[in-house]
Tab-separated table of C-alpha atoms and ligand atoms in Angstrom:
chain	number	residue	atom	x	y	z
F	1	MET	CA	28.717	18.770	3.311
F	2	LYS	CA	28.545	15.791	0.981
F	3	LYS	CA	26.152	13.062	2.033
F	4	LEU	CA	27.491	9.639	2.937
F	5	ILE	CA	25.896	6.906	0.847
F	6	VAL	CA	26.511	3.299	1.880
F	7	ALA	CA	25.492	0.274	-0.209
F	8	ASN	CA	24.860	-3.017	1.561
F	9	PHE	CA	24.587	-5.729	-1.088
F	10	LYS	CA	23.784	-8.426	1.518
F	11	MET	CA	24.011	-11.974	0.032
F	12	ASN	CA	23.570	-10.870	-3.575
F	13	GLN	CA	25.772	-10.661	-6.699
F	14	ASN	CA	28.326	-13.219	-7.870
F	15	LEU	CA	31.776	-12.181	-9.055
F	16	ASN	CA	30.709	-11.735	-12.656
F	17	GLU	CA	27.763	-9.556	-11.686
F	18	ALA	CA	30.009	-7.535	-9.381
F	19	LYS	CA	32.443	-6.955	-12.246
F	20	GLN	CA	29.703	-5.575	-14.491
F	21	TYR	CA	28.301	-3.451	-11.671
F	22	PHE	CA	31.562	-1.814	-10.618
F	23	THR	CA	32.685	-1.231	-14.200
F	24	LYS	CA	29.515	0.761	-14.833
F	25	PHE	CA	29.403	2.543	-11.478
F	26	VAL	CA	33.008	3.746	-11.570
F	27	ALA	CA	32.641	5.001	-15.159
F	28	ASN	CA	29.517	7.037	-14.367
F	29	PHE	CA	29.899	8.222	-10.762
F	30	LYS	CA	30.474	11.979	-10.640
F	31	GLY	CA	31.513	12.262	-6.993
F	32	GLU	CA	30.230	15.803	-6.516
F	33	ARG	CA	27.314	15.094	-4.209
F	34	ALA	CA	28.176	12.030	-2.184
F	35	ASN	CA	30.888	10.020	-0.511
F	36	VAL	CA	30.173	6.392	-1.318
F	37	ILE	CA	31.047	3.185	0.510
F	38	PHE	CA	30.290	-0.218	-1.052
F	39	CYS	CA	29.818	-3.255	1.168
F	40	PRO	CA	29.690	-6.248	-1.189
F	41	PRO	CA	29.926	-9.881	-0.027
F	42	PHE	CA	33.367	-11.064	1.148
F	43	VAL	CA	34.116	-12.886	-2.110
F	44	SER	CA	33.806	-9.683	-4.152
F	45	LEU	CA	35.916	-7.448	-1.912
F	46	SER	CA	39.187	-8.000	-3.764
F	47	LEU	CA	37.578	-7.453	-7.130
F	48	ALA	CA	35.744	-4.350	-5.906
F	49	ASN	CA	39.009	-3.042	-4.496
F	50	TYR	CA	40.609	-3.442	-7.919
F	51	PHE	CA	37.872	-1.310	-9.515
F	52	LEU	CA	37.669	1.282	-6.719
F	53	GLN	CA	41.388	1.926	-6.278
F	54	GLY	CA	42.290	5.419	-7.407
F	55	THR	CA	38.657	6.593	-7.055
F	56	PRO	CA	37.176	8.380	-4.018
F	57	ILE	CA	34.824	5.418	-3.477
F	58	LYS	CA	35.524	3.381	-0.345
F	59	LEU	CA	35.109	-0.281	0.448
F	60	GLY	CA	33.528	-1.997	3.432
F	61	ALA	CA	32.573	-5.499	4.562
F	62	GLN	CA	29.223	-6.696	5.904
F	63	ASN	CA	30.547	-8.645	8.870
F	64	VAL	CA	33.729	-9.532	10.772
F	65	ASN	CA	34.701	-12.055	13.407
F	66	GLU	CA	35.351	-10.756	16.916
F	67	GLU	CA	38.603	-12.713	17.335
F	68	GLU	CA	41.954	-11.771	15.831
F	69	ALA	CA	42.773	-15.157	14.247
F	70	GLY	CA	42.642	-18.877	14.964
F	71	ALA	CA	40.509	-21.983	14.707
F	72	TYR	CA	37.231	-20.386	13.576
F	73	THR	CA	36.300	-22.323	10.450
F	74	GLY	CA	34.489	-20.209	7.891
F	75	GLU	CA	35.128	-16.888	9.607
F	76	ILE	CA	36.873	-13.714	8.394
F	77	SER	CA	39.100	-11.489	10.550
F	78	ALA	CA	39.467	-7.717	10.636
F	79	ASN	CA	43.078	-8.031	9.518
F	80	MET	CA	42.001	-10.038	6.443
F	81	LEU	CA	39.450	-7.377	5.561
F	82	LYS	CA	42.094	-4.663	5.775
F	83	SER	CA	44.376	-6.697	3.558
F	84	VAL	CA	41.824	-6.755	0.718
F	85	GLY	CA	41.268	-3.017	0.899
F	86	ALA	CA	38.244	-2.724	3.179
F	87	GLU	CA	38.263	0.394	5.346
F	88	TYR	CA	34.829	-0.096	6.895
F	89	VAL	CA	32.691	-2.882	8.292
F	90	ILE	CA	28.967	-3.022	9.027
F	91	ILE	CA	28.380	-4.316	12.549
F	92	GLY	CA	25.124	-5.080	14.335
F	93	HIS	CA	22.847	-5.175	11.293
F	94	SER	CA	19.423	-6.406	12.425
F	95	GLU	CA	19.711	-9.407	10.090
F	96	ARG	CA	22.806	-10.472	12.034
F	97	ARG	CA	21.234	-9.654	15.387
F	98	ASN	CA	18.085	-11.629	14.591
F	99	LYS	CA	18.992	-14.375	12.115
F	100	PHE	CA	22.449	-15.067	13.542
F	101	LYS	CA	21.633	-14.283	17.159
F	102	GLU	CA	24.335	-11.666	17.626
F	103	SER	CA	24.122	-10.069	21.076
F	104	ASP	CA	25.104	-6.544	22.063
F	105	LYS	CA	28.040	-8.068	23.951
F	106	LEU	CA	29.298	-9.761	20.781
F	107	ILE	CA	28.727	-6.588	18.759
F	108	ASN	CA	30.773	-4.647	21.320
F	109	LYS	CA	33.623	-7.134	20.914
F	110	LYS	CA	33.425	-6.962	17.121
F	111	ILE	CA	33.623	-3.161	17.262
F	112	LYS	CA	36.667	-3.250	19.547
F	113	THR	CA	38.506	-5.811	17.403
F	114	SER	CA	37.705	-3.863	14.233
F	115	LEU	CA	38.893	-0.539	15.645
F	116	LYS	CA	42.066	-2.151	16.980
F	117	ASN	CA	42.798	-3.366	13.469
F	118	GLY	CA	42.131	0.025	11.892
F	119	LEU	CA	38.694	-0.694	10.441
F	120	LYS	CA	35.973	1.931	10.773
F	121	CYS	CA	32.622	0.625	11.991
F	122	ILE	CA	29.123	1.277	10.683
F	123	LEU	CA	27.055	0.301	13.708
F	124	CYS	CA	23.376	-0.416	13.025
F	125	VAL	CA	20.732	0.095	15.676
F	126	GLY	CA	16.961	-0.013	15.429
F	127	GLU	CA	13.762	-1.141	17.077
F	128	SER	CA	11.231	-3.793	16.028
F	129	ALA	CA	7.612	-3.032	15.116
F	130	ILE	CA	6.491	-4.388	18.493
F	131	ASP	CA	8.943	-2.126	20.323
F	132	LYS	CA	7.807	0.871	18.305
F	133	ASN	CA	4.135	0.186	18.865
F	134	SER	CA	4.671	-0.146	22.586
F	135	GLY	CA	6.559	3.142	22.761
F	136	LYS	CA	9.913	1.541	23.486
F	137	THR	CA	11.956	2.997	20.612
F	138	SER	CA	14.004	5.324	22.776
F	139	GLU	CA	14.718	2.660	25.405
F	140	ILE	CA	15.823	0.089	22.805
F	141	ILE	CA	18.085	2.507	20.935
F	142	ARG	CA	19.713	3.639	24.182
F	143	LYS	CA	20.320	0.068	25.343
F	144	GLN	CA	21.861	-0.952	22.015
F	145	LEU	CA	24.130	2.094	21.880
F	146	GLU	CA	25.274	1.861	25.498
F	147	GLU	CA	26.052	-1.846	25.283
F	148	ASP	CA	27.545	-1.789	21.779
F	149	LEU	CA	29.829	1.186	22.499
F	150	LYS	CA	30.722	0.203	26.073
F	151	GLY	CA	34.347	0.834	27.004
F	152	LEU	CA	35.216	2.797	23.867
F	153	TYR	CA	37.377	5.892	24.203
F	154	GLU	CA	35.947	9.122	22.896
F	155	ASN	CA	38.579	9.393	20.168
F	156	GLU	CA	37.607	5.921	18.930
F	157	LEU	CA	34.109	7.220	18.196
F	158	GLU	CA	35.654	9.192	15.334
F	159	SER	CA	35.898	5.834	13.563
F	160	VAL	CA	32.283	4.883	14.224
F	161	ILE	CA	29.266	5.775	12.080
F	162	ILE	CA	25.808	4.986	13.429
F	163	ALA	CA	22.982	3.847	11.167
F	164	TYR	CA	19.412	4.052	12.420
F	165	GLU	CA	17.719	1.096	10.798
F	166	PRO	CA	14.249	0.390	12.187
F	167	ILE	CA	13.693	-3.349	11.699
F	168	TRP	CA	10.146	-2.809	10.461
F	169	ALA	CA	11.481	-0.638	7.629
F	170	ILE	CA	14.170	-2.975	6.295
F	171	GLY	CA	13.237	-4.638	3.014
F	172	THR	CA	9.548	-3.979	3.627
F	173	GLY	CA	8.889	-0.967	1.411
F	174	ASN	CA	7.690	0.672	4.591
F	175	ASN	CA	10.204	3.454	5.212
F	176	ALA	CA	10.271	5.533	8.381
F	177	SER	CA	8.913	9.079	8.215
F	178	VAL	CA	11.156	12.126	8.394
F	179	LYS	CA	9.584	12.782	11.806
F	180	ASP	CA	10.556	9.296	13.071
F	181	VAL	CA	14.091	9.686	11.737
F	182	GLU	CA	14.573	13.132	13.249
F	183	MET	CA	13.282	11.938	16.611
F	184	VAL	CA	15.666	8.971	16.682
F	185	ALA	CA	18.611	11.065	15.443
F	186	LYS	CA	18.023	13.282	18.485
F	187	ILE	CA	17.898	10.279	20.802
F	188	ILE	CA	21.146	8.885	19.371
F	189	ARG	CA	22.947	12.215	19.748
F	190	LYS	CA	21.630	12.543	23.304
F	191	VAL	CA	22.930	9.098	24.265
F	192	ILE	CA	26.326	9.919	22.739
F	193	TYR	CA	26.335	13.228	24.616
F	194	GLU	CA	25.587	11.538	27.912
F	195	ASN	CA	28.091	8.734	27.460
F	196	PHE	CA	30.878	10.619	25.673
F	197	SER	CA	30.754	14.380	25.113
F	198	GLU	CA	29.017	17.276	23.473
F	199	LYS	CA	31.632	17.293	20.710
F	200	ALA	CA	31.209	13.577	20.066
F	201	SER	CA	27.424	13.953	19.877
F	202	ARG	CA	27.811	16.747	17.335
F	203	ASP	CA	30.512	15.129	15.222
F	204	ILE	CA	29.260	11.548	14.968
F	205	GLN	CA	27.899	10.707	11.529
F	206	LEU	CA	24.363	9.333	11.486
F	207	LEU	CA	22.743	7.415	8.644
F	208	TYR	CA	19.176	6.324	8.039
F	209	GLY	CA	18.469	2.941	6.451
F	210	GLY	CA	15.314	0.980	5.655
F	211	SER	CA	13.452	0.883	2.314
F	212	LEU	CA	15.277	3.878	0.888
F	213	ASN	CA	14.498	4.261	-2.810
F	214	GLU	CA	14.758	6.743	-5.662
F	215	LYS	CA	11.520	8.419	-4.574
F	216	ASN	CA	12.112	8.872	-0.855
F	217	TYR	CA	15.866	9.264	-0.381
F	218	GLN	CA	16.072	13.050	-0.794
F	219	ALA	CA	13.462	13.711	1.875
F	220	LEU	CA	14.779	11.119	4.322
F	221	LEU	CA	18.431	12.042	3.901
F	222	GLY	CA	17.424	15.679	4.315
F	223	SER	CA	16.164	14.930	7.854
F	224	ASN	CA	17.718	17.075	10.562
F	225	GLY	CA	20.678	15.380	12.187
F	226	ILE	CA	21.124	12.824	9.388
F	227	ASP	CA	24.346	12.713	7.344
F	228	GLY	CA	23.511	10.017	4.817
F	229	GLY	CA	21.885	6.682	4.118
F	230	LEU	CA	22.409	2.933	4.211
F	231	PHE	CA	20.855	1.405	1.101
F	232	GLY	CA	19.969	-2.269	0.674
F	233	GLY	CA	17.755	-3.434	-2.203
F	234	VAL	CA	17.975	-0.312	-4.375
F	235	SER	CA	21.786	-0.304	-4.271
F	236	LEU	CA	21.809	-3.526	-6.318
F	237	LYS	CA	20.353	-1.699	-9.313
F	238	VAL	CA	23.329	0.134	-10.714
F	239	ASP	CA	21.359	2.767	-12.658
F	240	SER	CA	19.171	3.614	-9.674
F	241	PHE	CA	22.112	3.778	-7.302
F	242	LEU	CA	24.113	5.927	-9.712
F	243	ASN	CA	21.186	8.314	-9.936
F	244	ILE	CA	21.020	8.507	-6.119
F	245	ALA	CA	24.768	8.944	-5.672
F	246	ASN	CA	24.974	11.610	-8.386
F	247	SER	CA	21.887	13.592	-7.349
F	248	VAL	CA	21.671	13.488	-3.558
F	249	ARG	CA	21.564	16.921	-1.925
B	1	LIG	P1	16.685	-2.092	2.371
B	1	LIG	O1	17.845	-2.567	3.348
B	1	LIG	O2	17.140	-0.789	1.759
B	1	LIG	O3	16.580	-3.186	1.329
B	1	LIG	O4	15.461	-1.918	3.181
B	1	LIG	C1	18.510	-1.654	4.159
B	1	LIG	C2	19.501	-2.375	5.042
B	1	LIG	O5	19.212	-3.472	5.501
B	1	LIG	O6	20.596	-1.853	5.286
């Protein structure tokens, strides 16, 4: 099975930089080892779509509003994202949970609106350093998953990917260990089993994210129960990310 490699550019890259990046990536991506999804900022989605059309590379957004349309100045709807070629959206990233105070209830609504509009969701879950050190990882992950996925039908889970992103590992250079990742992958699959089914727990795609780099990605993405990775910082360096996407096993 090919690994799933997702790039989250966060609030980086202007249109010109995006143009240079995608020109180079598309020309050099071999596509034999990985399925790739790029999540650039909203303003680059159309341009990225232009470059990615006709390639196997997919496009995603980093956020979406929970409402369908209306008087929400500055917000972007799921339907708008679809219309510029996005097939995926990242929901529940810890930066949105913490810096923008997004609750599990809001995340649940965003997931439902996205699925209704035909967008696939990359749901991020993960514990803080304090939670980890007090042995609460399992409890936190379960709570996030149960609240974020509440009311979803089992067949809708086919359009959901779950990324384990421990907060203490994001942008810190302090990646989780394979042991940590395998333990949490088991917890996630158990929660899906208990709330949905055995099949759903087997089929759901799980990613690891948090300080992935050219040195550690093979080991971490080789963890049992993990289908790919969510890359932040390193995905901005086109040569590094090409190397990862062309060499991942
Ligand atoms: P990082 O970010 O790779 O820069 O740690 C990962 C993420 O936030 O998805």
